[in-house]
GROMACS .gro file of C-alpha atoms in nm:
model
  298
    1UNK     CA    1   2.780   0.120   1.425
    2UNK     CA    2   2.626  -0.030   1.754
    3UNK     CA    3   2.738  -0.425   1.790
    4UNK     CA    4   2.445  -0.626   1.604
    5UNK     CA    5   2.239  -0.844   1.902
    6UNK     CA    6   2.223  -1.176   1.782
    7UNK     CA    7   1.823  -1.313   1.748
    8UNK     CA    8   1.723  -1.636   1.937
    9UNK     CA    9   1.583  -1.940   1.773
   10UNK     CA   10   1.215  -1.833   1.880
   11UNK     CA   11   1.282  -1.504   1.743
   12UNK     CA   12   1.382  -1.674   1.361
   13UNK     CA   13   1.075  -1.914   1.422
   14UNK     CA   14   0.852  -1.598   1.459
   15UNK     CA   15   0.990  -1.450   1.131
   16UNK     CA   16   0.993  -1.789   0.960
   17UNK     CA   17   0.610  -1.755   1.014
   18UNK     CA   18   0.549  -1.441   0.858
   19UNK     CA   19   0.753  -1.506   0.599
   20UNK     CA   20   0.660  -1.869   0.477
   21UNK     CA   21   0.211  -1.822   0.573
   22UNK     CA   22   0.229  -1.426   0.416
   23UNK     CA   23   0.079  -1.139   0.668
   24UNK     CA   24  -0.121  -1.312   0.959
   25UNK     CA   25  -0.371  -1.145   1.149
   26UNK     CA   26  -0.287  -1.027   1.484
   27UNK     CA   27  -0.457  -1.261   1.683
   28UNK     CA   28  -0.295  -1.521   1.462
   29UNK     CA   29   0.056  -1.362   1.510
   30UNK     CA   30   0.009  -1.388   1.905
   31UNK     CA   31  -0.069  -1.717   1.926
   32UNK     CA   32   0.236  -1.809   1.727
   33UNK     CA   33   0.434  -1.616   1.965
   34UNK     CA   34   0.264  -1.724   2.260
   35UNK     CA   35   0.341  -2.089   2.126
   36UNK     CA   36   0.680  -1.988   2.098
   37UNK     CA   37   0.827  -1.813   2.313
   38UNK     CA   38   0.621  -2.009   2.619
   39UNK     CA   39   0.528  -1.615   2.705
   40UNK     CA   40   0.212  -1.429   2.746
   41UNK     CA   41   0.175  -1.193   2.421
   42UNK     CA   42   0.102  -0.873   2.678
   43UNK     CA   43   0.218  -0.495   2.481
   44UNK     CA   44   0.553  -0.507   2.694
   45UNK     CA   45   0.697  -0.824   2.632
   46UNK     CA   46   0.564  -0.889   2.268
   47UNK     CA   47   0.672  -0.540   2.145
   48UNK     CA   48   1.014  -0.581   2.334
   49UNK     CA   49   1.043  -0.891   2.072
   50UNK     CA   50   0.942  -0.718   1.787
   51UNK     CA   51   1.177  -0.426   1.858
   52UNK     CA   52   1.455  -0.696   1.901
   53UNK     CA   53   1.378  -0.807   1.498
   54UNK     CA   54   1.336  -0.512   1.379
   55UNK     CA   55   1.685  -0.405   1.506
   56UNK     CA   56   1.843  -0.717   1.308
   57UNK     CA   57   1.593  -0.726   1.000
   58UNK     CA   58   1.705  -0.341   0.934
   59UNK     CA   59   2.056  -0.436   0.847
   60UNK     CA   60   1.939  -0.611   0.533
   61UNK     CA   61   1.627  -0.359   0.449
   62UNK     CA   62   1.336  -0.540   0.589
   63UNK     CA   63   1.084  -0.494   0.866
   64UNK     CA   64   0.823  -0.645   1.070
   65UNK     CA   65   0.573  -0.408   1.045
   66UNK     CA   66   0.172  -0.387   1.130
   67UNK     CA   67  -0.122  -0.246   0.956
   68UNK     CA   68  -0.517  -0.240   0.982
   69UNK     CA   69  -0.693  -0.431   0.678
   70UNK     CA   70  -0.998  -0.163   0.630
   71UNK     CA   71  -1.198  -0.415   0.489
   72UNK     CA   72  -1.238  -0.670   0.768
   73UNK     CA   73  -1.100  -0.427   1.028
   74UNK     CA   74  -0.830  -0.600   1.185
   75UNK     CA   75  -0.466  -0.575   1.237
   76UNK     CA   76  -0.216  -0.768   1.027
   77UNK     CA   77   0.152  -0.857   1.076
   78UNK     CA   78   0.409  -0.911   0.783
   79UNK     CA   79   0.730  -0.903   0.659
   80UNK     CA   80   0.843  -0.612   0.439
   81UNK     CA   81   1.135  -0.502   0.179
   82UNK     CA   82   1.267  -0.120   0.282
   83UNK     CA   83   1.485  -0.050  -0.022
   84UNK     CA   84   1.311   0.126  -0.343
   85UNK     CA   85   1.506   0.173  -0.586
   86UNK     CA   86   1.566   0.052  -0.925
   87UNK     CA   87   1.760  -0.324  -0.813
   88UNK     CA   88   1.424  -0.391  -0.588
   89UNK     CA   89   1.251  -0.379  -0.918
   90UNK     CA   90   1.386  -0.733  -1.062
   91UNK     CA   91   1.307  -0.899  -0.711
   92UNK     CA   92   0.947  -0.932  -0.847
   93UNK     CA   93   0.774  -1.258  -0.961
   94UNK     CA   94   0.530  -1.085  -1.189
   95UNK     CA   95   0.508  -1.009  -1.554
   96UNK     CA   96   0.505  -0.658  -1.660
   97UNK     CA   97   0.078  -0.670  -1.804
   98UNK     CA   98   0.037  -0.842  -1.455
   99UNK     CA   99   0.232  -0.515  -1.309
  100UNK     CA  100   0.068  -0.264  -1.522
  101UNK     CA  101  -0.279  -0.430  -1.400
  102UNK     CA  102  -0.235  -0.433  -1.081
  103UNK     CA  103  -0.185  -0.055  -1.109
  104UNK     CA  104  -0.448   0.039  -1.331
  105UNK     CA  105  -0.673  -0.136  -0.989
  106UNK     CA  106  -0.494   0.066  -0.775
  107UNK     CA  107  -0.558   0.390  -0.932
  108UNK     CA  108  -0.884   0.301  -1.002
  109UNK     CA  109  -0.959   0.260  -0.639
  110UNK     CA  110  -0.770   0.554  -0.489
  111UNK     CA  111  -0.950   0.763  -0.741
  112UNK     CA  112  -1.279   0.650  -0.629
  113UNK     CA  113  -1.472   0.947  -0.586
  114UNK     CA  114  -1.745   0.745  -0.352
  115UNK     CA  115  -1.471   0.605  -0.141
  116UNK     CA  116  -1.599   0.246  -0.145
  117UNK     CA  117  -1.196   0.131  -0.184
  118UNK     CA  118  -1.292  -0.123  -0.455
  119UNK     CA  119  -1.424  -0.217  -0.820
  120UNK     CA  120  -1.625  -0.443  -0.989
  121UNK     CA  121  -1.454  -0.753  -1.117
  122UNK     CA  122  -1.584  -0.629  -1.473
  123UNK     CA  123  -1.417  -0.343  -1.468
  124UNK     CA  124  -1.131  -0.443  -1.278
  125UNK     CA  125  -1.150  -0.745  -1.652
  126UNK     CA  126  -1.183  -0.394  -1.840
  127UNK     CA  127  -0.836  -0.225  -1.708
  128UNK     CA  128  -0.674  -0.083  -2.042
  129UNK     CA  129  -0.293  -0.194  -1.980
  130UNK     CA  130  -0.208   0.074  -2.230
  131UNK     CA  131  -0.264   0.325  -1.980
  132UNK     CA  132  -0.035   0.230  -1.776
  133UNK     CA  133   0.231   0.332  -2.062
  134UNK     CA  134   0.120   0.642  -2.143
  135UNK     CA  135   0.114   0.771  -1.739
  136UNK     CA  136   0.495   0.731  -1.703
  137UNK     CA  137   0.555   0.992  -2.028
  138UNK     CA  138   0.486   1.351  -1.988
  139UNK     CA  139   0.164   1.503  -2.123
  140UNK     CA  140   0.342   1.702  -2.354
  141UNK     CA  141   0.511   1.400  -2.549
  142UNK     CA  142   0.248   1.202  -2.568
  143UNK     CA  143   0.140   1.136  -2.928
  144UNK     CA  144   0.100   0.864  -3.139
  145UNK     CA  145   0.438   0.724  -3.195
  146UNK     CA  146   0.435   0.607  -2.817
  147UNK     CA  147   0.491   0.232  -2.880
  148UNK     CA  148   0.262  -0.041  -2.660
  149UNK     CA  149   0.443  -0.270  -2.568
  150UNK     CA  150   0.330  -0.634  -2.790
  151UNK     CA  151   0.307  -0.781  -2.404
  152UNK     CA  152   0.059  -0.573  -2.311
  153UNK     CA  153  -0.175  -0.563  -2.621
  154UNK     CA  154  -0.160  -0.916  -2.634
  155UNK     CA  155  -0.233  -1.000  -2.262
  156UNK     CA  156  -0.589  -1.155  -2.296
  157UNK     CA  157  -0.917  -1.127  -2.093
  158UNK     CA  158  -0.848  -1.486  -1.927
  159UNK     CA  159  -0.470  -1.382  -1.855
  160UNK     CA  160  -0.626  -1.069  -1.676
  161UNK     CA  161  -0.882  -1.329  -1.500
  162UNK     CA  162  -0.622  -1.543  -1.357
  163UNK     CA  163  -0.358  -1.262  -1.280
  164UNK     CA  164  -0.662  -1.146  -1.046
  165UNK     CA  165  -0.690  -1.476  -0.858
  166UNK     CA  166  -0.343  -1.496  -0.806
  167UNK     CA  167  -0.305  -1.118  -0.686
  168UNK     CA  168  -0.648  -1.232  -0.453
  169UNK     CA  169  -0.432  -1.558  -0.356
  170UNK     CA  170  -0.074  -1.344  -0.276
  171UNK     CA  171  -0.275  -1.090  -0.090
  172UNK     CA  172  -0.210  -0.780  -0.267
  173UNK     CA  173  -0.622  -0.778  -0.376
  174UNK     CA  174  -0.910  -0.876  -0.187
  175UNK     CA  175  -1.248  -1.061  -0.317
  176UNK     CA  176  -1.465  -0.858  -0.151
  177UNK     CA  177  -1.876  -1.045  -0.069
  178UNK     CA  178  -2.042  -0.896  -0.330
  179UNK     CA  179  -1.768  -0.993  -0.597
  180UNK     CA  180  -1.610  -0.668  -0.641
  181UNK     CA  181  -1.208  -0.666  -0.591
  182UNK     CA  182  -1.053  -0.412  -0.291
  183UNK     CA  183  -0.709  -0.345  -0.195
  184UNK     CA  184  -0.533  -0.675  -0.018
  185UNK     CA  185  -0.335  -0.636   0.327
  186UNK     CA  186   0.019  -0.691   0.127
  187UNK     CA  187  -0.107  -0.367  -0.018
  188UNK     CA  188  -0.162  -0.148   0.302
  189UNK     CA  189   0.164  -0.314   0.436
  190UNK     CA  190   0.410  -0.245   0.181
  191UNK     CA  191   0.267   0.034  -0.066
  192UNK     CA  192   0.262   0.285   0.234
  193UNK     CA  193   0.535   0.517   0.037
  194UNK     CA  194   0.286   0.483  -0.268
  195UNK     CA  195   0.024   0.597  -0.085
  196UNK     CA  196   0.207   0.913   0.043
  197UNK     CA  197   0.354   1.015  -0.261
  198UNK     CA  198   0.014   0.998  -0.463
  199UNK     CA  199  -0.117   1.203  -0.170
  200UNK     CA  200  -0.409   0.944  -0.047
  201UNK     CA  201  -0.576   1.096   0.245
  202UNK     CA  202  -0.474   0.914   0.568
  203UNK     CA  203  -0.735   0.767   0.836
  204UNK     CA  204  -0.691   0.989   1.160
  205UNK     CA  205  -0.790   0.677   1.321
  206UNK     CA  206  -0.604   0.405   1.188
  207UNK     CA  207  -0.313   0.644   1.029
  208UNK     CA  208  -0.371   0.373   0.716
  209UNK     CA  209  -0.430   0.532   0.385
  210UNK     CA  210  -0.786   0.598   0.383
  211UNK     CA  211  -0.899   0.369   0.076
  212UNK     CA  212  -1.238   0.297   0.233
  213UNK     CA  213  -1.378   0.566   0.400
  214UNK     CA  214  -1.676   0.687   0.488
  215UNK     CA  215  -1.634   1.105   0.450
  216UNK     CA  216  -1.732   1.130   0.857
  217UNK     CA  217  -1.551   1.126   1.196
  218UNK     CA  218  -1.614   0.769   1.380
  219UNK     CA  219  -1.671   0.901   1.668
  220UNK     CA  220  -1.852   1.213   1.679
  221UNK     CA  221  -1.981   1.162   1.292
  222UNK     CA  222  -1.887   1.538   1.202
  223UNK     CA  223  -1.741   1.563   0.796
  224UNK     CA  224  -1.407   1.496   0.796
  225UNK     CA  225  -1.233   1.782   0.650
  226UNK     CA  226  -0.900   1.678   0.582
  227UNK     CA  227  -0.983   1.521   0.229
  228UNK     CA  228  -1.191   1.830   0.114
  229UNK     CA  229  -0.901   2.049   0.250
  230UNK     CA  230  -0.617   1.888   0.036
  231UNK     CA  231  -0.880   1.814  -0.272
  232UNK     CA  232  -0.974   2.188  -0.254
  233UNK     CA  233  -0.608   2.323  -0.242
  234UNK     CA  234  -0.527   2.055  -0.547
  235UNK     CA  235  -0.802   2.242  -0.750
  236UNK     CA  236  -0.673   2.541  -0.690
  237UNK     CA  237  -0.337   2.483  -0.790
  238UNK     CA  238  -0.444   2.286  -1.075
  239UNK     CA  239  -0.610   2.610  -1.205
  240UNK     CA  240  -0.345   2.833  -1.082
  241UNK     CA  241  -0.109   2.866  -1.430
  242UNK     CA  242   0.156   3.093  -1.247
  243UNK     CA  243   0.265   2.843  -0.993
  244UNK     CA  244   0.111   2.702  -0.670
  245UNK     CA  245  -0.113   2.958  -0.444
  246UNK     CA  246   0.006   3.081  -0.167
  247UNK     CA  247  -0.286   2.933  -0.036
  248UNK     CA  248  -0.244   2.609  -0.066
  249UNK     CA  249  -0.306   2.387   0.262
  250UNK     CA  250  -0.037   2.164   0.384
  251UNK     CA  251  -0.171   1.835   0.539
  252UNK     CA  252  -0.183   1.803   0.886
  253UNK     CA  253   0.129   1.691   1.019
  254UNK     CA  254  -0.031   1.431   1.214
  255UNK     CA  255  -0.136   1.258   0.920
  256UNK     CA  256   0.207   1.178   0.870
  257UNK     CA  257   0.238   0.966   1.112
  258UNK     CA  258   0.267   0.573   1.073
  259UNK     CA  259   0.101   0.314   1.311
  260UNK     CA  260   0.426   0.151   1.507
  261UNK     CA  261   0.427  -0.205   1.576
  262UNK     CA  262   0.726  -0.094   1.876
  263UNK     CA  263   0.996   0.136   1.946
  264UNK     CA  264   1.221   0.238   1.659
  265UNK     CA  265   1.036   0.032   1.422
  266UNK     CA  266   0.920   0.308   1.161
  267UNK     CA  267   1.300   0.402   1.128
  268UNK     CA  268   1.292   0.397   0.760
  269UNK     CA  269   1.105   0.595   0.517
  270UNK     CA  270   1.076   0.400   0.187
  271UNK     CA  271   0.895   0.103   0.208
  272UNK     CA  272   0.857  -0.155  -0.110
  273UNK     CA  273   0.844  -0.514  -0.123
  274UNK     CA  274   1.047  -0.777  -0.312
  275UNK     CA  275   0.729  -0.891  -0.512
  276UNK     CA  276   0.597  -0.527  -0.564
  277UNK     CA  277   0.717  -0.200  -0.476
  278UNK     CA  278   0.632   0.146  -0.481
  279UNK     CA  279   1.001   0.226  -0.692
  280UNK     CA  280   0.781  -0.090  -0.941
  281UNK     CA  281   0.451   0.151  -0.944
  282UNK     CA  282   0.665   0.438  -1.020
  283UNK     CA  283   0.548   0.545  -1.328
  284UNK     CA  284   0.183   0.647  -1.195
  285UNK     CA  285   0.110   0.904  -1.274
  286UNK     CA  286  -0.003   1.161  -0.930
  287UNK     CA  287  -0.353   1.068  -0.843
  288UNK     CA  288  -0.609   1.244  -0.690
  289UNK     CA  289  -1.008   1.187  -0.659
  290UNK     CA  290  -1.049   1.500  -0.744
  291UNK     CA  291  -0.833   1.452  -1.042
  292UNK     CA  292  -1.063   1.175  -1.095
  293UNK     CA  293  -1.373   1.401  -1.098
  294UNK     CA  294  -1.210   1.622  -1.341
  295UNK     CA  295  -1.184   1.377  -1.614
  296UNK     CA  296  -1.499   1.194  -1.575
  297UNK     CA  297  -1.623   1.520  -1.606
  298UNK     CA  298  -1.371   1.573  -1.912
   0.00000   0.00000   0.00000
């Protein structure tokens, strides 16, 4: 193993920042390092610092790492946890209905047929926390002696009202103008693994998962394909009873790829967080919109 370089001061004061104020925009970030470090935040010399971090923060599973908020469309900076696995799950401050909630919003917006990336606060109030139960047990076992958990049936609609604030405080929601709730920048930065794993189409622009989308290219305005592509292929193998068609499309390989906030940052592969993770969400059930069509139309 390569001899560990030891981090200045200013580099500890920079992750001090992100970890004590949350994600900061990038603007933000810059003038904290510009403040600093005494040195103009130019690509070169910025990035050469955040390559520097990210070589130390790996050896204890975290990472500096950058993502676009689609809802105000600007870059954020924050700290995150690398490890999922089972021990990341006690790292988190929540309650399990405050966990189960939080997922029943995020399915409910990555299912979104429309692609608006958020909910009303009603029905965001209206999130059955039972559901959340029955997605982690297979279809087949699922019957009536499933227990709910007392916790869950007994978490009321003022419980649900504050939980929201506090997700909306911590970042991991957004209050969105006209009062419905959207995906918080905590959310893009640390449920990335989530996100692939559930299959959410990715932003060919932004390589974000593509909660808020409009169906078009941004530049030239043609329909973007790649969501009817891997919708159209799920279909298919949904209604396929022998095993998946040979016809089934593979997504684009490019659409694997992961904005880099420098060199050698995006070294690791599953990302979680110490509050939530994607190993906490791991009992969703795989989501689709056009799973979502199917049983609305059910």
């Amino acid at each position: 193993m390569p001899a560990s370089t030891s981090l200045s001061s200013k580099h500890h004061t920079l992750i001090q920042a992100l970890l004590s104020r949350g994600p900061l925009k990038e603007s933000e970030f810059r003038s904290i390092f510009h403040k600093v470090t005494g040195k103009s935040p130019d690509h070169q010399v910025f990035n050469d610092y955040i390559s520097d971090i990210n070589d130390e923060l790996s050896y204890v599973q975290l990472e500096l790492r950058k993502c676009l908020n689609q809802y105000d469309g600007k870059a954020y900076y924050g700290v995150v946890n690398t490890v999922s696995d089972e021990h990341s799950k006690l790292g988190t401050k929540y309650s399990v209905p405050q966990i189960a909630l939080y997922k029943g919003i995020l399915e409910a917006i990555v299912q979104d047929t429309a692609g608006e990336g958020s909910i009303s606060n009603i029905d965001a109030l209206n999130i059955r926390l039972e559901n959340q139960v029955l997605s982690g047990v297979d279809s087949q076992s699922q019957d009536n002696s499933t227990e709910i958990p007392s916790a869950l049936k007994n978490f009321s609609m003022s419980q649900k009202d504050k939980t929201l604030e506090e997700f909306v405080h911590d970042q991991w929601l957004c209050s969105i103008s006209d009062g419905r709730i959207g995906l918080g920048v905590r959310s893009f930065l640390d449920l990335r693994s989530w996100f692939h794993d559930n299959e959410v189409p990715t932003c060919q622009v932004c390589n974000e998962a593509a909660v808020k989308v409009k169906r078009v290219c941004p530049g030239c305005g043609t329909q973007w394909r790649l969501v009817a592509k891997r919708e159209a292929a799920e279909e298919q193998e949904a209604d396929d009873q022998d095993g998946p068609s040979e016809n089934t499309s593979q997504p684009d390989p490019s659409a694997r790829k992961r904005l880099r906030t420098s060199k050698g940052v995006d070294r690791n592969t599953q990302e979680s967080d110490s509050t939530i993770t994607s190993s906490t969400l791991s009992g969703s059930r795989r989501l689709t919109r056009s799973s979502a069509r199917r049983a609305a139309a059910a």
